[in-house]
Amino acid sequence: MVQTVSTPAVIVDLDIAERNIRSMAEEARKAGIRHRPHIKSHKSVYFARKQLEAGSTGITCAKLGEAEVMAEAGIDDILIAFPIIGEDKQERLYQLAQKVKVTTVADSVEGATAVSEVGERLGRRIPLYIEVDGGIGRCGRQPGEDTLQFARRIQSLPGIEITGLLSYAGQIYGEESREEIRSTARQEAATLKNTADLLREAGIDIPVVSGGSSLSSKFAGELEGVTEIRAGNYIFHDVGQLSMGMITVDDCALRVITTVVSVPAPGRAIIDAGSKTLTTDTMPFSKGFGYIVEHPDIEIFKLNEEHGFLSYDPASVSLHIGQHLTIIPNHACVLPNLCDEIVGFRGGVPVEKIRIDARGKNS
């Protein structure tokens, strides 16, 4: 397989990716929850269409730039899970919302007002989710009374319609066991449900309760009160979930093929994949910058831009110049954004090049 690509190469096993798509779709169906996958993990029209074909009810984008690319490709139900701040963003939202159904989020009066002004220009209300802090301390109103008071402040804005609550409990990736992950997933769902119920009791209809990362969505049947999940990383998986024991190597679709280019000393080697290929993201439960499939005990202990530094026991591992290695990245979501295209394989054979259409669309 590796002889057919020039390294370093980001590849995807299409059979694994499609199996992951089907598996998540089935979990959502069994739980009676809609799945609106986050396309920031792949940024590709090809994979977005695969997810929609499997039953997704729309897609989630991180930024307007991604949404614009997906809309041009004919995808017509898009959630932008990021605040719309700035006149330039308002204009782009106006243009986008004339073409497709767009839902967005807000956690400030300024953000909600910006979306409302766009809705007024359009002559219709734009669906809006209120973002609730899921515990990560990023964006979002505080659960409960703070969210209720915020909803009351913005519900009279003429260009928006509050249609849901949204949260992201990113702290789940720091949990140390399956039971802790399950507990955090349930807590995220309970927090959202309780807040949604509070708003409903106050006469504010909340038809959509949107939560669920790739980890918490593995417990979709236990997310009481959640009506929509937004898993993203699940399509590829990576060392993050592998090191937590939530998946196996055979569930990891995205990989990097790299070549040993130097063996400067016993127990040390250099590969041609550095930070521009693998990223410098680290994971709390694994060492180094990726998992080498052929030799899991080797540590990628350092990255320069184009060089990866390997450390290993020369008594048990022998590497030679020109040898190919397969790396599962620490954080798969970052890699597609570093590539114009990735190579799709089936049965160890390259079958197509997949364009990363929204690469660099980060605004």
PDB file of C-alpha atoms in Angstrom, residues 63-313:
ATOM      1  CA  LYS A  63     -17.301  28.920  10.572  1.00  0.00           C
ATOM      2  CA  LEU A  64     -19.105  30.789   7.823  1.00  0.00           C
ATOM      3  CA  GLY A  65     -16.353  29.884   5.374  1.00  0.00           C
ATOM      4  CA  GLU A  66     -17.070  26.186   5.755  1.00  0.00           C
ATOM      5  CA  ALA A  67     -20.805  26.807   5.424  1.00  0.00           C
ATOM      6  CA  GLU A  68     -20.318  28.802   2.227  1.00  0.00           C
ATOM      7  CA  VAL A  69     -18.380  25.951   0.634  1.00  0.00           C
ATOM      8  CA  MET A  70     -20.977  23.368   1.656  1.00  0.00           C
ATOM      9  CA  ALA A  71     -23.834  25.527   0.414  1.00  0.00           C
ATOM     10  CA  GLU A  72     -22.172  25.947  -2.986  1.00  0.00           C
ATOM     11  CA  ALA A  73     -22.051  22.145  -3.174  1.00  0.00           C
ATOM     12  CA  GLY A  74     -25.824  21.949  -2.697  1.00  0.00           C
ATOM     13  CA  ILE A  75     -26.046  21.142   1.017  1.00  0.00           C
ATOM     14  CA  ASP A  76     -29.039  23.143   2.162  1.00  0.00           C
ATOM     15  CA  ASP A  77     -29.490  22.704   5.948  1.00  0.00           C
ATOM     16  CA  ILE A  78     -26.543  24.122   7.870  1.00  0.00           C
ATOM     17  CA  LEU A  79     -25.922  25.013  11.505  1.00  0.00           C
ATOM     18  CA  ILE A  80     -23.087  27.468  12.111  1.00  0.00           C
ATOM     19  CA  ALA A  81     -22.035  26.707  15.686  1.00  0.00           C
ATOM     20  CA  PHE A  82     -20.076  29.914  16.190  1.00  0.00           C
ATOM     21  CA  PRO A  83     -21.115  33.485  17.067  1.00  0.00           C
ATOM     22  CA  ILE A  84     -21.716  35.867  14.166  1.00  0.00           C
ATOM     23  CA  ILE A  85     -19.756  38.963  15.172  1.00  0.00           C
ATOM     24  CA  GLY A  86     -18.755  41.788  12.816  1.00  0.00           C
ATOM     25  CA  GLU A  87     -20.347  43.558   9.869  1.00  0.00           C
ATOM     26  CA  ASP A  88     -18.444  41.405   7.388  1.00  0.00           C
ATOM     27  CA  LYS A  89     -19.891  38.275   8.966  1.00  0.00           C
ATOM     28  CA  GLN A  90     -23.385  39.757   8.885  1.00  0.00           C
ATOM     29  CA  GLU A  91     -23.106  40.419   5.158  1.00  0.00           C
ATOM     30  CA  ARG A  92     -21.855  36.896   4.492  1.00  0.00           C
ATOM     31  CA  LEU A  93     -24.642  35.409   6.601  1.00  0.00           C
ATOM     32  CA  TYR A  94     -27.149  37.493   4.613  1.00  0.00           C
ATOM     33  CA  GLN A  95     -25.803  36.160   1.329  1.00  0.00           C
ATOM     34  CA  LEU A  96     -25.711  32.576   2.602  1.00  0.00           C
ATOM     35  CA  ALA A  97     -29.200  32.639   4.108  1.00  0.00           C
ATOM     36  CA  GLN A  98     -30.645  33.617   0.721  1.00  0.00           C
ATOM     37  CA  LYS A  99     -29.437  30.302  -0.680  1.00  0.00           C
ATOM     38  CA  VAL A 100     -29.939  27.711   2.081  1.00  0.00           C
ATOM     39  CA  LYS A 101     -31.527  27.168   5.475  1.00  0.00           C
ATOM     40  CA  VAL A 102     -29.091  28.491   8.072  1.00  0.00           C
ATOM     41  CA  THR A 103     -29.299  28.197  11.838  1.00  0.00           C
ATOM     42  CA  THR A 104     -26.731  29.886  14.024  1.00  0.00           C
ATOM     43  CA  VAL A 105     -25.911  30.495  17.691  1.00  0.00           C
ATOM     44  CA  ALA A 106     -25.539  33.362  20.128  1.00  0.00           C
ATOM     45  CA  ASP A 107     -24.577  33.858  23.749  1.00  0.00           C
ATOM     46  CA  SER A 108     -24.599  37.656  23.790  1.00  0.00           C
ATOM     47  CA  VAL A 109     -27.082  40.415  23.049  1.00  0.00           C
ATOM     48  CA  GLU A 110     -24.609  41.748  20.505  1.00  0.00           C
ATOM     49  CA  GLY A 111     -24.443  38.417  18.702  1.00  0.00           C
ATOM     50  CA  ALA A 112     -28.198  37.895  18.739  1.00  0.00           C
ATOM     51  CA  THR A 113     -28.772  41.451  17.519  1.00  0.00           C
ATOM     52  CA  ALA A 114     -26.321  40.947  14.659  1.00  0.00           C
ATOM     53  CA  VAL A 115     -28.237  37.870  13.487  1.00  0.00           C
ATOM     54  CA  SER A 116     -31.573  39.644  13.961  1.00  0.00           C
ATOM     55  CA  GLU A 117     -30.463  42.504  11.740  1.00  0.00           C
ATOM     56  CA  VAL A 118     -29.707  39.993   9.004  1.00  0.00           C
ATOM     57  CA  GLY A 119     -33.120  38.421   9.485  1.00  0.00           C
ATOM     58  CA  GLU A 120     -34.788  41.804   9.166  1.00  0.00           C
ATOM     59  CA  ARG A 121     -32.991  42.384   5.860  1.00  0.00           C
ATOM     60  CA  LEU A 122     -34.184  39.001   4.656  1.00  0.00           C
ATOM     61  CA  GLY A 123     -37.748  39.680   5.777  1.00  0.00           C
ATOM     62  CA  ARG A 124     -37.874  36.504   7.896  1.00  0.00           C
ATOM     63  CA  ARG A 125     -36.642  35.183  11.201  1.00  0.00           C
ATOM     64  CA  ILE A 126     -33.377  33.237  11.301  1.00  0.00           C
ATOM     65  CA  PRO A 127     -33.431  30.144  13.547  1.00  0.00           C
ATOM     66  CA  LEU A 128     -31.096  30.653  16.496  1.00  0.00           C
ATOM     67  CA  TYR A 129     -29.788  28.354  19.209  1.00  0.00           C
ATOM     68  CA  ILE A 130     -28.745  29.851  22.516  1.00  0.00           C
ATOM     69  CA  GLU A 131     -25.347  28.469  23.420  1.00  0.00           C
ATOM     70  CA  VAL A 132     -25.057  27.145  26.973  1.00  0.00           C
ATOM     71  CA  ASP A 133     -21.706  26.552  28.665  1.00  0.00           C
ATOM     72  CA  GLY A 134     -21.315  22.769  28.806  1.00  0.00           C
ATOM     73  CA  GLY A 135     -18.600  22.999  31.454  1.00  0.00           C
ATOM     74  CA  ILE A 136     -15.566  23.768  29.319  1.00  0.00           C
ATOM     75  CA  GLY A 137     -15.669  27.499  30.067  1.00  0.00           C
ATOM     76  CA  ARG A 138     -15.590  28.486  26.411  1.00  0.00           C
ATOM     77  CA  CYS A 139     -18.635  30.201  24.846  1.00  0.00           C
ATOM     78  CA  GLY A 140     -22.102  29.954  26.319  1.00  0.00           C
ATOM     79  CA  ARG A 141     -24.462  31.330  28.936  1.00  0.00           C
ATOM     80  CA  GLN A 142     -24.483  29.666  32.300  1.00  0.00           C
ATOM     81  CA  PRO A 143     -27.101  26.919  32.586  1.00  0.00           C
ATOM     82  CA  GLY A 144     -30.398  27.647  34.255  1.00  0.00           C
ATOM     83  CA  GLU A 145     -31.495  31.123  35.273  1.00  0.00           C
ATOM     84  CA  ASP A 146     -28.791  32.978  33.338  1.00  0.00           C
ATOM     85  CA  THR A 147     -29.879  31.322  30.097  1.00  0.00           C
ATOM     86  CA  LEU A 148     -33.521  32.060  30.870  1.00  0.00           C
ATOM     87  CA  GLN A 149     -32.859  35.744  31.493  1.00  0.00           C
ATOM     88  CA  PHE A 150     -30.806  35.947  28.306  1.00  0.00           C
ATOM     89  CA  ALA A 151     -33.588  34.310  26.315  1.00  0.00           C
ATOM     90  CA  ARG A 152     -36.051  36.848  27.686  1.00  0.00           C
ATOM     91  CA  ARG A 153     -33.759  39.704  26.623  1.00  0.00           C
ATOM     92  CA  ILE A 154     -33.464  38.565  23.018  1.00  0.00           C
ATOM     93  CA  GLN A 155     -36.776  36.856  22.289  1.00  0.00           C
ATOM     94  CA  SER A 156     -38.394  40.098  21.099  1.00  0.00           C
ATOM     95  CA  LEU A 157     -35.707  40.736  18.485  1.00  0.00           C
ATOM     96  CA  PRO A 158     -37.622  40.814  15.185  1.00  0.00           C
ATOM     97  CA  GLY A 159     -35.168  38.926  12.977  1.00  0.00           C
ATOM     98  CA  ILE A 160     -34.542  35.764  15.010  1.00  0.00           C
ATOM     99  CA  GLU A 161     -36.507  32.818  16.287  1.00  0.00           C
ATOM    100  CA  ILE A 162     -35.113  30.982  19.290  1.00  0.00           C
ATOM    101  CA  THR A 163     -35.393  27.344  18.257  1.00  0.00           C
ATOM    102  CA  GLY A 164     -32.996  25.538  20.555  1.00  0.00           C
ATOM    103  CA  LEU A 165     -30.197  25.263  23.067  1.00  0.00           C
ATOM    104  CA  LEU A 166     -26.685  24.082  22.214  1.00  0.00           C
ATOM    105  CA  SER A 167     -23.721  23.046  24.331  1.00  0.00           C
ATOM    106  CA  TYR A 168     -20.341  21.364  24.066  1.00  0.00           C
ATOM    107  CA  ALA A 169     -18.973  19.504  27.092  1.00  0.00           C
ATOM    108  CA  GLY A 170     -15.379  19.310  25.900  1.00  0.00           C
ATOM    109  CA  GLN A 171     -14.110  18.350  29.347  1.00  0.00           C
ATOM    110  CA  ILE A 172     -15.280  14.829  28.543  1.00  0.00           C
ATOM    111  CA  TYR A 173     -11.986  14.272  26.715  1.00  0.00           C
ATOM    112  CA  GLY A 174     -10.164  14.532  30.029  1.00  0.00           C
ATOM    113  CA  GLU A 175     -12.113  11.752  31.736  1.00  0.00           C
ATOM    114  CA  GLU A 176     -10.134   8.639  32.591  1.00  0.00           C
ATOM    115  CA  SER A 177     -12.613   5.780  32.241  1.00  0.00           C
ATOM    116  CA  ARG A 178     -15.636   4.699  30.259  1.00  0.00           C
ATOM    117  CA  GLU A 179     -17.874   5.197  33.291  1.00  0.00           C
ATOM    118  CA  GLU A 180     -16.571   8.722  33.828  1.00  0.00           C
ATOM    119  CA  ILE A 181     -17.217   9.469  30.154  1.00  0.00           C
ATOM    120  CA  ARG A 182     -20.740   8.089  30.461  1.00  0.00           C
ATOM    121  CA  SER A 183     -21.336  10.180  33.593  1.00  0.00           C
ATOM    122  CA  THR A 184     -20.153  13.384  31.911  1.00  0.00           C
ATOM    123  CA  ALA A 185     -22.324  12.646  28.864  1.00  0.00           C
ATOM    124  CA  ARG A 186     -25.361  12.182  31.085  1.00  0.00           C
ATOM    125  CA  GLN A 187     -24.547  15.346  33.014  1.00  0.00           C
ATOM    126  CA  GLU A 188     -24.325  17.396  29.820  1.00  0.00           C
ATOM    127  CA  ALA A 189     -27.703  16.055  28.745  1.00  0.00           C
ATOM    128  CA  ALA A 190     -29.253  16.699  32.169  1.00  0.00           C
ATOM    129  CA  THR A 191     -27.935  20.258  32.257  1.00  0.00           C
ATOM    130  CA  LEU A 192     -29.359  20.983  28.818  1.00  0.00           C
ATOM    131  CA  LYS A 193     -32.684  19.308  29.582  1.00  0.00           C
ATOM    132  CA  ASN A 194     -33.126  21.150  32.877  1.00  0.00           C
ATOM    133  CA  THR A 195     -32.346  24.473  31.236  1.00  0.00           C
ATOM    134  CA  ALA A 196     -34.666  23.758  28.316  1.00  0.00           C
ATOM    135  CA  ASP A 197     -37.447  22.792  30.738  1.00  0.00           C
ATOM    136  CA  LEU A 198     -36.924  26.050  32.648  1.00  0.00           C
ATOM    137  CA  LEU A 199     -37.372  28.061  29.449  1.00  0.00           C
ATOM    138  CA  ARG A 200     -40.403  26.028  28.432  1.00  0.00           C
ATOM    139  CA  GLU A 201     -42.035  26.636  31.804  1.00  0.00           C
ATOM    140  CA  ALA A 202     -41.498  30.346  31.195  1.00  0.00           C
ATOM    141  CA  GLY A 203     -43.343  30.092  27.876  1.00  0.00           C
ATOM    142  CA  ILE A 204     -40.301  29.963  25.573  1.00  0.00           C
ATOM    143  CA  ASP A 205     -40.568  27.014  23.217  1.00  0.00           C
ATOM    144  CA  ILE A 206     -37.344  25.027  22.818  1.00  0.00           C
ATOM    145  CA  PRO A 207     -37.899  22.351  20.160  1.00  0.00           C
ATOM    146  CA  VAL A 208     -34.204  21.506  19.701  1.00  0.00           C
ATOM    147  CA  VAL A 209     -31.757  20.474  22.426  1.00  0.00           C
ATOM    148  CA  SER A 210     -28.389  20.063  20.751  1.00  0.00           C
ATOM    149  CA  GLY A 211     -25.407  18.425  22.439  1.00  0.00           C
ATOM    150  CA  GLY A 212     -23.169  15.439  22.088  1.00  0.00           C
ATOM    151  CA  SER A 213     -19.551  15.128  21.036  1.00  0.00           C
ATOM    152  CA  SER A 214     -18.111  12.042  19.380  1.00  0.00           C
ATOM    153  CA  LEU A 215     -17.493  10.615  22.851  1.00  0.00           C
ATOM    154  CA  SER A 216     -20.822  11.420  24.489  1.00  0.00           C
ATOM    155  CA  SER A 217     -22.700  10.375  21.355  1.00  0.00           C
ATOM    156  CA  LYS A 218     -21.507   6.815  21.959  1.00  0.00           C
ATOM    157  CA  PHE A 219     -24.104   6.879  24.749  1.00  0.00           C
ATOM    158  CA  ALA A 220     -26.829   8.437  22.608  1.00  0.00           C
ATOM    159  CA  GLY A 221     -29.498   6.233  24.162  1.00  0.00           C
ATOM    160  CA  GLU A 222     -28.716   7.692  27.590  1.00  0.00           C
ATOM    161  CA  LEU A 223     -28.820  11.383  26.630  1.00  0.00           C
ATOM    162  CA  GLU A 224     -32.279  12.066  28.054  1.00  0.00           C
ATOM    163  CA  GLY A 225     -33.840  15.231  26.708  1.00  0.00           C
ATOM    164  CA  VAL A 226     -31.308  15.720  23.902  1.00  0.00           C
ATOM    165  CA  THR A 227     -32.927  15.853  20.456  1.00  0.00           C
ATOM    166  CA  GLU A 228     -29.823  16.465  18.310  1.00  0.00           C
ATOM    167  CA  ILE A 229     -26.179  15.374  18.443  1.00  0.00           C
ATOM    168  CA  ARG A 230     -23.241  16.916  16.581  1.00  0.00           C
ATOM    169  CA  ALA A 231     -20.474  14.317  16.509  1.00  0.00           C
ATOM    170  CA  GLY A 232     -17.532  15.108  14.246  1.00  0.00           C
ATOM    171  CA  ASN A 233     -14.332  13.252  15.080  1.00  0.00           C
ATOM    172  CA  TYR A 234     -16.127   9.886  15.005  1.00  0.00           C
ATOM    173  CA  ILE A 235     -15.751   9.647  11.224  1.00  0.00           C
ATOM    174  CA  PHE A 236     -11.977   9.188  11.563  1.00  0.00           C
ATOM    175  CA  HIS A 237     -11.226   8.662  15.282  1.00  0.00           C
ATOM    176  CA  ASP A 238      -7.705   9.218  16.604  1.00  0.00           C
ATOM    177  CA  VAL A 239      -5.327   8.737  19.523  1.00  0.00           C
ATOM    178  CA  GLY A 240      -7.624  10.778  21.749  1.00  0.00           C
ATOM    179  CA  GLN A 241     -10.236   8.019  21.894  1.00  0.00           C
ATOM    180  CA  LEU A 242      -7.755   5.201  21.286  1.00  0.00           C
ATOM    181  CA  SER A 243      -5.750   6.072  24.402  1.00  0.00           C
ATOM    182  CA  MET A 244      -8.962   6.133  26.460  1.00  0.00           C
ATOM    183  CA  GLY A 245      -9.922   2.633  25.374  1.00  0.00           C
ATOM    184  CA  MET A 246     -13.097   3.824  23.644  1.00  0.00           C
ATOM    185  CA  ILE A 247     -12.058   2.487  20.230  1.00  0.00           C
ATOM    186  CA  THR A 248      -9.503   0.146  18.675  1.00  0.00           C
ATOM    187  CA  VAL A 249      -6.853   0.673  16.011  1.00  0.00           C
ATOM    188  CA  ASP A 250      -9.261  -0.878  13.518  1.00  0.00           C
ATOM    189  CA  ASP A 251     -11.696   2.008  14.102  1.00  0.00           C
ATOM    190  CA  CYS A 252      -9.140   4.648  13.072  1.00  0.00           C
ATOM    191  CA  ALA A 253      -9.711   5.666   9.463  1.00  0.00           C
ATOM    192  CA  LEU A 254      -7.325   8.610   9.085  1.00  0.00           C
ATOM    193  CA  ARG A 255      -3.613   7.816   9.065  1.00  0.00           C
ATOM    194  CA  VAL A 256      -0.310   9.272   7.966  1.00  0.00           C
ATOM    195  CA  ILE A 257       2.171   7.264   5.920  1.00  0.00           C
ATOM    196  CA  THR A 258       5.703   8.459   6.642  1.00  0.00           C
ATOM    197  CA  THR A 259       9.245   7.420   5.718  1.00  0.00           C
ATOM    198  CA  VAL A 260      12.287   6.976   7.935  1.00  0.00           C
ATOM    199  CA  VAL A 261      14.852   9.361   6.432  1.00  0.00           C
ATOM    200  CA  SER A 262      17.641   9.164   9.014  1.00  0.00           C
ATOM    201  CA  VAL A 263      18.836   6.893  11.819  1.00  0.00           C
ATOM    202  CA  PRO A 264      21.416   9.139  13.497  1.00  0.00           C
ATOM    203  CA  ALA A 265      22.022   6.992  16.579  1.00  0.00           C
ATOM    204  CA  PRO A 266      20.885   3.699  18.140  1.00  0.00           C
ATOM    205  CA  GLY A 267      17.335   4.103  19.359  1.00  0.00           C
ATOM    206  CA  ARG A 268      16.775   7.338  17.422  1.00  0.00           C
ATOM    207  CA  ALA A 269      15.288   7.962  13.985  1.00  0.00           C
ATOM    208  CA  ILE A 270      13.892  10.820  11.931  1.00  0.00           C
ATOM    209  CA  ILE A 271      10.756  10.634   9.781  1.00  0.00           C
ATOM    210  CA  ASP A 272       9.530  12.991   7.071  1.00  0.00           C
ATOM    211  CA  ALA A 273       6.328  13.944   8.925  1.00  0.00           C
ATOM    212  CA  GLY A 274       6.627  16.952  11.221  1.00  0.00           C
ATOM    213  CA  SER A 275       4.283  19.511  12.705  1.00  0.00           C
ATOM    214  CA  LYS A 276       3.026  20.599   9.257  1.00  0.00           C
ATOM    215  CA  THR A 277       1.670  17.076   8.795  1.00  0.00           C
ATOM    216  CA  LEU A 278       0.859  15.744  12.282  1.00  0.00           C
ATOM    217  CA  THR A 279       0.209  18.977  14.253  1.00  0.00           C
ATOM    218  CA  THR A 280       1.612  19.566  17.737  1.00  0.00           C
ATOM    219  CA  ASP A 281      -1.569  18.592  19.596  1.00  0.00           C
ATOM    220  CA  THR A 282      -0.916  16.270  22.528  1.00  0.00           C
ATOM    221  CA  MET A 283      -3.279  13.949  24.379  1.00  0.00           C
ATOM    222  CA  PRO A 284      -3.580  13.541  28.168  1.00  0.00           C
ATOM    223  CA  PHE A 285      -3.356   9.744  28.180  1.00  0.00           C
ATOM    224  CA  SER A 286      -0.636   9.065  25.620  1.00  0.00           C
ATOM    225  CA  LYS A 287       2.937  10.107  25.023  1.00  0.00           C
ATOM    226  CA  GLY A 288       4.249  11.920  21.999  1.00  0.00           C
ATOM    227  CA  PHE A 289       2.645  13.080  18.798  1.00  0.00           C
ATOM    228  CA  GLY A 290       0.933  10.013  17.372  1.00  0.00           C
ATOM    229  CA  TYR A 291       0.601   6.236  17.515  1.00  0.00           C
ATOM    230  CA  ILE A 292       2.815   4.174  15.207  1.00  0.00           C
ATOM    231  CA  VAL A 293       0.741   1.175  14.158  1.00  0.00           C
ATOM    232  CA  GLU A 294       3.653  -1.133  13.341  1.00  0.00           C
ATOM    233  CA  HIS A 295       5.569  -0.309  16.536  1.00  0.00           C
ATOM    234  CA  PRO A 296       3.298   1.111  19.283  1.00  0.00           C
ATOM    235  CA  ASP A 297       6.225   1.346  21.704  1.00  0.00           C
ATOM    236  CA  ILE A 298       8.040   3.895  19.561  1.00  0.00           C
ATOM    237  CA  GLU A 299       7.524   7.449  20.785  1.00  0.00           C
ATOM    238  CA  ILE A 300       7.330  10.421  18.455  1.00  0.00           C
ATOM    239  CA  PHE A 301       8.843  12.641  21.107  1.00  0.00           C
ATOM    240  CA  LYS A 302       9.468  15.843  19.153  1.00  0.00           C
ATOM    241  CA  LEU A 303       8.380  17.608  15.982  1.00  0.00           C
ATOM    242  CA  ASN A 304      10.008  20.244  13.850  1.00  0.00           C
ATOM    243  CA  GLU A 305       8.095  21.581  10.882  1.00  0.00           C
ATOM    244  CA  GLU A 306       9.201  18.813   8.503  1.00  0.00           C
ATOM    245  CA  HIS A 307      10.895  16.333  10.844  1.00  0.00           C
ATOM    246  CA  GLY A 308       9.518  13.879  13.373  1.00  0.00           C
ATOM    247  CA  PHE A 309      11.895  12.600  16.085  1.00  0.00           C
ATOM    248  CA  LEU A 310      11.493   8.955  17.139  1.00  0.00           C
ATOM    249  CA  SER A 311      12.798   7.290  20.285  1.00  0.00           C
ATOM    250  CA  TYR A 312      12.781   3.507  20.760  1.00  0.00           C
ATOM    251  CA  ASP A 313      14.586   0.549  22.319  1.00  0.00           C
TER     252      ASP A 313
END
